[in-house]
CSV table of C-alpha atoms and ligand atoms in Angstrom, one decimal:
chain,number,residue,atom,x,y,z
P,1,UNK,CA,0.0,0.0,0.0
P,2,UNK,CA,1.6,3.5,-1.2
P,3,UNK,CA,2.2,5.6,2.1
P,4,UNK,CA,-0.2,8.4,2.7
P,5,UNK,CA,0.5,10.8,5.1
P,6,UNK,CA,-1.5,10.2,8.4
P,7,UNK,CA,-3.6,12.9,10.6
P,8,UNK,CA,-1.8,12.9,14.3
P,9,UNK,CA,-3.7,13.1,17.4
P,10,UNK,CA,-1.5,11.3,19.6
P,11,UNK,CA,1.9,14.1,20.2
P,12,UNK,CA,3.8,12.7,22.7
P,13,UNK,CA,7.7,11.3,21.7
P,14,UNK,CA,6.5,7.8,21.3
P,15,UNK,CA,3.7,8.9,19.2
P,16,UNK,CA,5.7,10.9,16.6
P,17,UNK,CA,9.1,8.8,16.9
P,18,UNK,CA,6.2,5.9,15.5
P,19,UNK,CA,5.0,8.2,12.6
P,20,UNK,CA,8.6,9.4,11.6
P,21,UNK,CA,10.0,5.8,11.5
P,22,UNK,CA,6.9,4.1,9.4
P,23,UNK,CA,7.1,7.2,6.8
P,24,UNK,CA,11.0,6.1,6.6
P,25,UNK,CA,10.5,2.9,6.5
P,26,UNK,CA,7.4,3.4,3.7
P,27,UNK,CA,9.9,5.3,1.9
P,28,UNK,CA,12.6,2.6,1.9
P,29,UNK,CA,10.1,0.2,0.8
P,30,UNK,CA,9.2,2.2,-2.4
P,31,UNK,CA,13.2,2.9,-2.8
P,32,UNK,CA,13.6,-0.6,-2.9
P,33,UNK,CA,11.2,-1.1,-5.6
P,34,UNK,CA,12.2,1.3,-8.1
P,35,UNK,CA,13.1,-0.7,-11.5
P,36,UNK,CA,14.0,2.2,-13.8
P,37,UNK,CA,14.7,5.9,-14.3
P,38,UNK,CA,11.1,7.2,-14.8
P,39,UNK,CA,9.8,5.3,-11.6
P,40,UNK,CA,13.2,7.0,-9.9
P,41,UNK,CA,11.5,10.9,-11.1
P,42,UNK,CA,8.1,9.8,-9.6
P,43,UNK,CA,8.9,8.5,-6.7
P,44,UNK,CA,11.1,11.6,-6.6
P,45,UNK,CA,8.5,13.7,-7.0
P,46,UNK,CA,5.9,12.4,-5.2
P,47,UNK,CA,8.4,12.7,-2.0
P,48,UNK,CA,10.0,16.1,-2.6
P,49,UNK,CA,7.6,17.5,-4.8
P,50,UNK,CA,7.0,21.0,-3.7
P,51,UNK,CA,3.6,21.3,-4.3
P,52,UNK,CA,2.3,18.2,-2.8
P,53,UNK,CA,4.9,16.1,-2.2
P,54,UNK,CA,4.8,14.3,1.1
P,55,UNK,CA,7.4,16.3,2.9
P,56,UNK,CA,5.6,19.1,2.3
P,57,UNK,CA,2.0,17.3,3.4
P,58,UNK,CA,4.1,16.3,7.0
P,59,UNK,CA,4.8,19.8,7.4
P,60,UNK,CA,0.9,21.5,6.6
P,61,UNK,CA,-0.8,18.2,9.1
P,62,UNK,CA,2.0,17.2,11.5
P,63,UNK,CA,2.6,20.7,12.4
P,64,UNK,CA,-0.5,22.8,11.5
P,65,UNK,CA,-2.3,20.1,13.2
P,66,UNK,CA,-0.3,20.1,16.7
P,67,UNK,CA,-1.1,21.8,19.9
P,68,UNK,CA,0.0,25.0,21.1
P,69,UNK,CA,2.4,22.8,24.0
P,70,UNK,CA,3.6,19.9,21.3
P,71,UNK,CA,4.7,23.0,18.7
P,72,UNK,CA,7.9,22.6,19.5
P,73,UNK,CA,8.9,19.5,19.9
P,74,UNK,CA,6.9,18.4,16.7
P,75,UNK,CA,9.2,20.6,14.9
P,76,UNK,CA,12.1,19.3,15.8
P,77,UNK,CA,11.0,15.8,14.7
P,78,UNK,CA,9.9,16.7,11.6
P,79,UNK,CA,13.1,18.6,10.7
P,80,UNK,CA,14.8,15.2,11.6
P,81,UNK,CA,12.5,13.6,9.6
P,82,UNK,CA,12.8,15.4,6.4
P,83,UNK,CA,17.0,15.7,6.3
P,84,UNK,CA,16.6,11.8,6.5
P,85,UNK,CA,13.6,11.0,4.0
P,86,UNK,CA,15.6,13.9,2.0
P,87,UNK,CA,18.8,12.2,2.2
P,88,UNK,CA,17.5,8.3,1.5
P,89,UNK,CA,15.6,10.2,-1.9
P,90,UNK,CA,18.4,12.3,-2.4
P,91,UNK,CA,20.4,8.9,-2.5
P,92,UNK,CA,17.6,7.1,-4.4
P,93,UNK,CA,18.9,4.6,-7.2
P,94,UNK,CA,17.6,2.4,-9.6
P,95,UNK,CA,17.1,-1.4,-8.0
P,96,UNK,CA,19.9,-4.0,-9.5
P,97,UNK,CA,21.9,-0.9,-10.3
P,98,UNK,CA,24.9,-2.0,-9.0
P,99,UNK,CA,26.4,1.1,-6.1
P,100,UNK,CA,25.8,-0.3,-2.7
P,101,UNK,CA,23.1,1.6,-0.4
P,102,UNK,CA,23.3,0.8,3.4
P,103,UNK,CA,19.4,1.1,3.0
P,104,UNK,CA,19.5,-1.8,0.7
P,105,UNK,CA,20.8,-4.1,3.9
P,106,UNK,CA,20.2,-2.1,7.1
P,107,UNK,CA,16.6,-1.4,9.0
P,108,UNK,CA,18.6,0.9,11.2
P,109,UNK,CA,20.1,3.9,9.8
P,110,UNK,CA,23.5,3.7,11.7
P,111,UNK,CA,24.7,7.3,10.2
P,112,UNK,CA,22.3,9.0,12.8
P,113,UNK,CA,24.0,10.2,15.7
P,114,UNK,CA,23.3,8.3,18.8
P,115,UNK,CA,22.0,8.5,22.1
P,116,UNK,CA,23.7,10.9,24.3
P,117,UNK,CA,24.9,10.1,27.6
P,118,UNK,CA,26.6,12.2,29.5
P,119,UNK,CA,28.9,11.0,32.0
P,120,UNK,CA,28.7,13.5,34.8
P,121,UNK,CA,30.8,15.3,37.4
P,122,UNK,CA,31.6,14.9,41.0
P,123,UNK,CA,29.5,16.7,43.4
P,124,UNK,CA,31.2,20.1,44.4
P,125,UNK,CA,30.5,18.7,48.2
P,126,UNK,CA,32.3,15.2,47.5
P,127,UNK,CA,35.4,17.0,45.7
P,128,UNK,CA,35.8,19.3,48.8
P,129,UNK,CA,35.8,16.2,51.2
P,130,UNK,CA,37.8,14.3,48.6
P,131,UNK,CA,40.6,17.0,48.3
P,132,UNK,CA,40.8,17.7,52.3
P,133,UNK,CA,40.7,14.6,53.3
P,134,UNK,CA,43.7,13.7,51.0
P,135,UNK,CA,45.4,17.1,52.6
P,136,UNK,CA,45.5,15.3,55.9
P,137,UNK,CA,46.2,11.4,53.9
P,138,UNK,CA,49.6,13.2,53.1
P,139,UNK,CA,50.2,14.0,56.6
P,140,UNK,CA,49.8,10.1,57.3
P,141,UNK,CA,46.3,10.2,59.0
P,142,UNK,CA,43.9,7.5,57.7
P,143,UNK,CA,40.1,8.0,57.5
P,144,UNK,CA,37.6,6.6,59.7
P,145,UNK,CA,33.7,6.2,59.7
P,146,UNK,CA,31.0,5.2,62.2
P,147,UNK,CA,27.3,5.7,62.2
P,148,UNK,CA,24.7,8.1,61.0
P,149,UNK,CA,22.1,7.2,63.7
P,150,UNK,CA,23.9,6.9,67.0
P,151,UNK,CA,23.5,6.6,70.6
P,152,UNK,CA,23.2,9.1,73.1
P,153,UNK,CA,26.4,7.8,74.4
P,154,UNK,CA,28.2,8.1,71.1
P,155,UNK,CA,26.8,11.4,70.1
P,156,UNK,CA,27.0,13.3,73.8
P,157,UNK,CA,27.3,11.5,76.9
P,158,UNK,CA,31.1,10.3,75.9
P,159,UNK,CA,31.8,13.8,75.0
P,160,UNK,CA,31.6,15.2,77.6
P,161,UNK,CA,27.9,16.7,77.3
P,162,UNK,CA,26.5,15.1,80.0
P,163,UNK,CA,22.9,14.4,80.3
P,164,UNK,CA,20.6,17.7,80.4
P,165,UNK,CA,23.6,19.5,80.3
P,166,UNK,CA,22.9,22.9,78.8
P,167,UNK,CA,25.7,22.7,75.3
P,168,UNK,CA,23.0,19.6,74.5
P,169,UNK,CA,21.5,22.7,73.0
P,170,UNK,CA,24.1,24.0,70.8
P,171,UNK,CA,23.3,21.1,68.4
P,172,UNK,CA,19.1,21.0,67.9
P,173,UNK,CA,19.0,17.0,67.6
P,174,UNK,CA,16.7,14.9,65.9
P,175,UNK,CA,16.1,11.8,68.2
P,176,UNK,CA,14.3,8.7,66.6
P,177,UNK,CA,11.2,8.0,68.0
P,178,UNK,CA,9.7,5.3,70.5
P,179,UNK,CA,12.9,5.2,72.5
P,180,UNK,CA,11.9,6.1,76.0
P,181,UNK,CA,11.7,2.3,76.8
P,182,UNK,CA,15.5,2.0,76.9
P,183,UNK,CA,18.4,3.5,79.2
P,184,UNK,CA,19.1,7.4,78.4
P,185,UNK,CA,22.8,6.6,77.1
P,186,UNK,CA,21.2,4.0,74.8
P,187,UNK,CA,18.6,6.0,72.7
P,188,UNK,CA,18.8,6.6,69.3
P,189,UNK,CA,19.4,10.0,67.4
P,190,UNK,CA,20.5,11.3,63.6
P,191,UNK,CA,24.5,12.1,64.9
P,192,UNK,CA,24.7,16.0,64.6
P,193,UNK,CA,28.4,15.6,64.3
P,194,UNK,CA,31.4,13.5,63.4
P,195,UNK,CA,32.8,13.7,66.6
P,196,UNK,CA,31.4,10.1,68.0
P,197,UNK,CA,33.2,8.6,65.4
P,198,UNK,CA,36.4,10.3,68.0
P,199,UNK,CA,35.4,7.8,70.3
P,200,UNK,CA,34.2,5.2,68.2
P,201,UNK,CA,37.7,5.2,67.2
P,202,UNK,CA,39.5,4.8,70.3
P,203,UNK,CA,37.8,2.0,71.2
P,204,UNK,CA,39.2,0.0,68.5
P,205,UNK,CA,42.5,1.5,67.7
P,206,UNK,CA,45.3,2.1,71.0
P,207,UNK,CA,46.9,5.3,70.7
P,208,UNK,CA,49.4,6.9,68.5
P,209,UNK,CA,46.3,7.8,66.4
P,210,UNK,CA,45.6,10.2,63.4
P,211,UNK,CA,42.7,9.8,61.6
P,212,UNK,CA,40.2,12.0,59.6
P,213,UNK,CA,36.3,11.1,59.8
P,214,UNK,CA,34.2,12.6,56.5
P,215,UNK,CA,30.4,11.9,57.2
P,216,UNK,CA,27.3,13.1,56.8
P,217,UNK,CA,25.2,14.6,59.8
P,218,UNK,CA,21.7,16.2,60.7
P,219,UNK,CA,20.4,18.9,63.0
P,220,UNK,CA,17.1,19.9,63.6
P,221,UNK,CA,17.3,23.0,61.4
P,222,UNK,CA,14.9,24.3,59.0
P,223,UNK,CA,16.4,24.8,55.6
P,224,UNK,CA,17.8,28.1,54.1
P,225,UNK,CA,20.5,29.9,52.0
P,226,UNK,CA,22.6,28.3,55.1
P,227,UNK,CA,21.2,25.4,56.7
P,228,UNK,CA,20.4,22.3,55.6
P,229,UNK,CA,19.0,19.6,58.3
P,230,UNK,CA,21.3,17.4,56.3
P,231,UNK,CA,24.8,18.6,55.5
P,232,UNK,CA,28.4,17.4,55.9
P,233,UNK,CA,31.0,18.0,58.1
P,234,UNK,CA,35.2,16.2,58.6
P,235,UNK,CA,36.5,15.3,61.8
P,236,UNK,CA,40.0,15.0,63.0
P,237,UNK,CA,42.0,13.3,65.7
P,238,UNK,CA,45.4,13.0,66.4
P,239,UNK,CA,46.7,11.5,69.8
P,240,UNK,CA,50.1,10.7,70.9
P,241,UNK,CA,52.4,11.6,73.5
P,242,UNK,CA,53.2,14.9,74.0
P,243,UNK,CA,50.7,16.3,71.4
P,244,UNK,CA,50.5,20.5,71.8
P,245,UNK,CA,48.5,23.3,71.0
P,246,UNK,CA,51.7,24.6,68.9
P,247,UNK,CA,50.8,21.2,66.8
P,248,UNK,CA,47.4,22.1,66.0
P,249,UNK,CA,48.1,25.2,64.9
P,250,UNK,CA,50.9,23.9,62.6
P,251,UNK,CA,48.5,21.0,61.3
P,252,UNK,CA,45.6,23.1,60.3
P,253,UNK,CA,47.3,25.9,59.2
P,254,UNK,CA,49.3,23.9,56.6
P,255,UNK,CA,46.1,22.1,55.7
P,256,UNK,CA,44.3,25.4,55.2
P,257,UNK,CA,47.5,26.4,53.2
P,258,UNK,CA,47.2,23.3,50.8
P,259,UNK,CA,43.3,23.3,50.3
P,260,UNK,CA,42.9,27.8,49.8
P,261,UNK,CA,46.6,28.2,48.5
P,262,UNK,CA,50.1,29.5,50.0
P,263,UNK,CA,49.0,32.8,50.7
P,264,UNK,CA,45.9,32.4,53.7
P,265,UNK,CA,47.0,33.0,57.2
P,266,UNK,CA,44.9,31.3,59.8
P,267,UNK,CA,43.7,32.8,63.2
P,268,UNK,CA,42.9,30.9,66.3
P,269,UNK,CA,40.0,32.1,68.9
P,270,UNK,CA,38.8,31.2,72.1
P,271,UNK,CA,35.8,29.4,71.7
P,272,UNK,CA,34.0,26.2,73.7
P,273,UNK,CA,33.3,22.7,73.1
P,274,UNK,CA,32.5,20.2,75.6
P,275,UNK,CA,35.1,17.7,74.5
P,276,UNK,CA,37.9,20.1,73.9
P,277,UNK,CA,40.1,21.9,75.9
P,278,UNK,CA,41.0,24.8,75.4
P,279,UNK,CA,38.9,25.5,72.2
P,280,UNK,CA,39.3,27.3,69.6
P,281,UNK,CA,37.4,28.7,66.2
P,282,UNK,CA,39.5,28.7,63.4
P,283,UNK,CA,39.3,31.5,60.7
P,284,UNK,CA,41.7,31.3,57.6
P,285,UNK,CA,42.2,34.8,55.7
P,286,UNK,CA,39.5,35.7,53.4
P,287,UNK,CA,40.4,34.0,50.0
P,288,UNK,CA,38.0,35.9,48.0
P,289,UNK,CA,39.7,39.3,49.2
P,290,UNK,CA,42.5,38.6,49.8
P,291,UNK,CA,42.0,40.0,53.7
P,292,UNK,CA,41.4,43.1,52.3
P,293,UNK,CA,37.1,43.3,53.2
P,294,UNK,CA,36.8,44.8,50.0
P,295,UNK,CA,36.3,43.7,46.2
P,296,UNK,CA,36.8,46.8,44.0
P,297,UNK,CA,35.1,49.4,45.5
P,298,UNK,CA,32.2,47.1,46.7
P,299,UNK,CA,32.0,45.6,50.4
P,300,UNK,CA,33.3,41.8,50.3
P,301,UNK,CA,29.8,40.1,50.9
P,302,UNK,CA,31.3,36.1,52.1
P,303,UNK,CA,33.8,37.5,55.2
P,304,UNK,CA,31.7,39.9,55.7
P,305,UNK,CA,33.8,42.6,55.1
P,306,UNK,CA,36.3,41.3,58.0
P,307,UNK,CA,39.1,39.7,55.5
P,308,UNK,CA,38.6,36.5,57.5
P,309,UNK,CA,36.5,34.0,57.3
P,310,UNK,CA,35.3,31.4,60.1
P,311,UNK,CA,36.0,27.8,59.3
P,312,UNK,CA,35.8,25.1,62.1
P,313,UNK,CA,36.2,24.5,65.8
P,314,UNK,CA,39.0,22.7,67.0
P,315,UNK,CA,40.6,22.2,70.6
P,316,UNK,CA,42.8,20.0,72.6
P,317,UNK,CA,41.2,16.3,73.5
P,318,UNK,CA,39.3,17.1,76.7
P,319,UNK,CA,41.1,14.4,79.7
P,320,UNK,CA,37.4,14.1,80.3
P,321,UNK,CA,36.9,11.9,77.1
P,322,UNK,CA,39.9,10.1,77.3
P,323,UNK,CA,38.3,9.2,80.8
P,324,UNK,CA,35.8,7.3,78.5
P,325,UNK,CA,38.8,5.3,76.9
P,326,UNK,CA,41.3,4.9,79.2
P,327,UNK,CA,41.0,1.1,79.0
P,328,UNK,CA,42.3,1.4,75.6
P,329,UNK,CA,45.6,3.0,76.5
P,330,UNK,CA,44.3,6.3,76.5
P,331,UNK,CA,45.5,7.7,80.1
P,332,UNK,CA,45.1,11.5,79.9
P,333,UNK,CA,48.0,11.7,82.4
P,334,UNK,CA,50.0,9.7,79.7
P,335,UNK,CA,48.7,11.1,75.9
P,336,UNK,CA,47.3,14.2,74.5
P,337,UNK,CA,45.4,15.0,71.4
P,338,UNK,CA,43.8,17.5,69.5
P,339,UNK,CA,40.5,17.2,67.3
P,340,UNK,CA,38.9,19.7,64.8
P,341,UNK,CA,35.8,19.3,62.6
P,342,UNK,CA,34.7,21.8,59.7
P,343,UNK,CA,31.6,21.7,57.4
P,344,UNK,CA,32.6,20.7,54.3
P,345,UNK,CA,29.3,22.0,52.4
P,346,UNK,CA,30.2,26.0,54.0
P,347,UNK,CA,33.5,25.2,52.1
P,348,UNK,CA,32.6,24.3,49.2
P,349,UNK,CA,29.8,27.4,48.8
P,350,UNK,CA,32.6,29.7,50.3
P,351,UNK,CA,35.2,28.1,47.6
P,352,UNK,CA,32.8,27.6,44.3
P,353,UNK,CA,30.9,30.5,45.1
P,354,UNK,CA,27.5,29.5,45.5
P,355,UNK,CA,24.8,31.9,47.4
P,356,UNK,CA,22.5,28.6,48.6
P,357,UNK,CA,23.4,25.4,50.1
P,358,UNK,CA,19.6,24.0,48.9
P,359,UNK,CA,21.1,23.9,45.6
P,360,UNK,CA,24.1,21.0,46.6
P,361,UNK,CA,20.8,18.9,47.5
P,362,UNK,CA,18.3,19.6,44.8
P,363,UNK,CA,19.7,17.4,42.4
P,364,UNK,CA,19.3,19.7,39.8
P,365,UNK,CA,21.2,18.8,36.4
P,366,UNK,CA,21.6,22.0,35.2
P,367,UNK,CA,23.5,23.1,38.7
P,368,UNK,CA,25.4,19.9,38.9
P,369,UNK,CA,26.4,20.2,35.3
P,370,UNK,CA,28.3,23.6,36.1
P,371,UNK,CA,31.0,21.2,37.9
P,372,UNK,CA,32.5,19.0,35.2
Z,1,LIG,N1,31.8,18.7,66.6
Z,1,LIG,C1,31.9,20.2,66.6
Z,1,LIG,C2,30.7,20.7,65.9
Z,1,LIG,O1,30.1,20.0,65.2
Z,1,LIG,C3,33.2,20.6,65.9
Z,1,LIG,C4,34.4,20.2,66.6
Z,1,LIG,C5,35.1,19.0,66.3
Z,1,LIG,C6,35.0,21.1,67.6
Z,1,LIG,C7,36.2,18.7,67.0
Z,1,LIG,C8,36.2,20.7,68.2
Z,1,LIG,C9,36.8,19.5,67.9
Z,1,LIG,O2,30.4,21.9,66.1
């Protein structure tokens, strides 16, 4: 049966890939069965035709026909449609001729380009914790992880919080339910920080230790340019004999020197954690600045306008938590440590220069592209 070009109702990309291939295929058929040069002008004709030909029929009831939403993307199939029907009449010979035509031995036209897929990027929050964590693999720690729902034990009690103690507050927690059953230390919550993992860690492993924990973590905090309930943070630990202040400092301010670049300076101030002390927050120079506060003649928005630029709390290993694993060899009249955690998604928005954290968790392709 000679093809005759159908009325559409049905638009959607099934619909018209199934019209554009039974038009090719129709028109490979009558190819096929071309026997001379006069049947090679008609069926020319009747394909290109200007007039009427069925190319041009396609374009006045495919098109003309579709809705106001399918416009588009009808138009881009037809175009396909009529380079390739253009092409195979184009190409047209007479049967038993003897040039070859891959339309003579193929049902698939393997010239057409092919389905794209893309291979993607790393996540800008992944690259941060991949790149500092390999900062402090240099230095010889190895990395550690525990888990994301923990105990009240893990997550506080061994920290030095203890229970109904006040810096509970500091970090809004997000307990499971239908735990009141079992003992206090035992109850389960969403870890709001790596720091467990500290513990964790010395449980198993005597000291010297240096280790770095990357982990996910959750407070109870509503989500904004800033907050996620959800976000990221690295831990460190390093205990040995003899372990100082002076080697804190020296640690993370080389670490802060590889990650930004030679020329940030670090500051230490006084701050508190439970499980450290003394504590400190650490602020590296502001790398967008230079220190300076300003960017042209405009305020520098990220440090505030302060040339520095806060980036995690750190502290020596409180002798109260070694308390918790002295068993293990950790005697605080015998070792001393220090620990540090930082949020790696405030990094990577500080370093890649994105205004909203939302957008590291939207999954959104065409932010995630932006990194490859
Ligand atoms: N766990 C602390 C927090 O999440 C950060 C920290 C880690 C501070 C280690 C000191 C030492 O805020």
């Amino acid at each position: 049966m000679a093809y005759t070009v159908p009325k559409l109702t049905d638009y959607s990309a099934a619909a018209l890939t199934q019209a554009a291939e039974e038009c090719t295929l129709s028109c490979r058929e009558e190819e096929a069965a071309i026997r001379n040069d006069d049947e090679l002008k008609t069926f020319r004709d009747r394909w290109l035709g200007r007039k009427n030909g069925i190319l041009t029929q396609i374009n006045e009831v495919w098109l003309k026909g579709a809705p106001k939403e399918a416009k588009r993307e009808a138009g881009i199939r037809v175009n396909e449609l009529k380079a390739r029907i253009q092409e195979l009449v184009e190409g047209a010979k007479v049967a038993g001729s003897a040039s070859f035509h891959s339309s003579d031995i193929e049902s698939v036209d393997i010239t057409l380009p092919g389905a794209r897929r893309p291979i993607g990027s790393e996540h800008p929050v992944a690259k941060t914790t991949r790149e500092l964590v390999a900062v402090f693999q240099k230095l010889g720690y190895s990395v550690a992880d525990g888990p994301v729902v923990e105990t009240d034990y893990y997550n506080f009690e061994a920290l030095n919080f203890p229970p109904n103690h006040p810096a509970r507050d500091t970090q809004d927690t997000l307990f499971i339910a239908g735990q009141q059953s079992k003992p206090a230390r035992e109850r389960l919550l969403l870890r709001t920080h790596t720091s467990p993992v500290q513990i964790r860690t010395m449980e198993k492993m005597r000291p010297p230790i240096r280790i770095v924990i990357p982990g996910t973590v959750h407070r109870n905090d509503p989500p904004d340019a800033s907050h996620s309930p959800m976000f990221h943070q690295i831990e460190g630990l390093a205990v040995d004999t003899n372990i100082t202040f002076g080697d804190l400092k020296g640690t993370l301010d080389h670490a802060m020197k590889e990650f930004f670049g030679s020329s940030v300076k670090t500051s230490f101030r006084p701050s508190f954690f439970p499980f450290t002390e003394p504590s400190a927050e650490m602020y590296v120079s502001c790398f967008i600045c230079g220190g300076s506060g300003r960017r042209g003649s405009d305020p520098c928005r990220p440090c505030k306008q302060s040339g520095w630029i806060e980036i995690l709390g750190c502290g020596m290993v409180d002798p109260n938590v070694f308390e918790f694993v002295k068993d293990n060899g950790y005697d605080p009249k015998k070792v001393s440590g220090f620990a540090f955690g930082m949020g790696a998604d405030r990094i990577a928005l500080l370093k890649y220069g994105v205004d909203d954290i939302q957008l590291f968790f939207q999954g959104d392709v065409r932010f995630l592209e932006q990194w490859g």
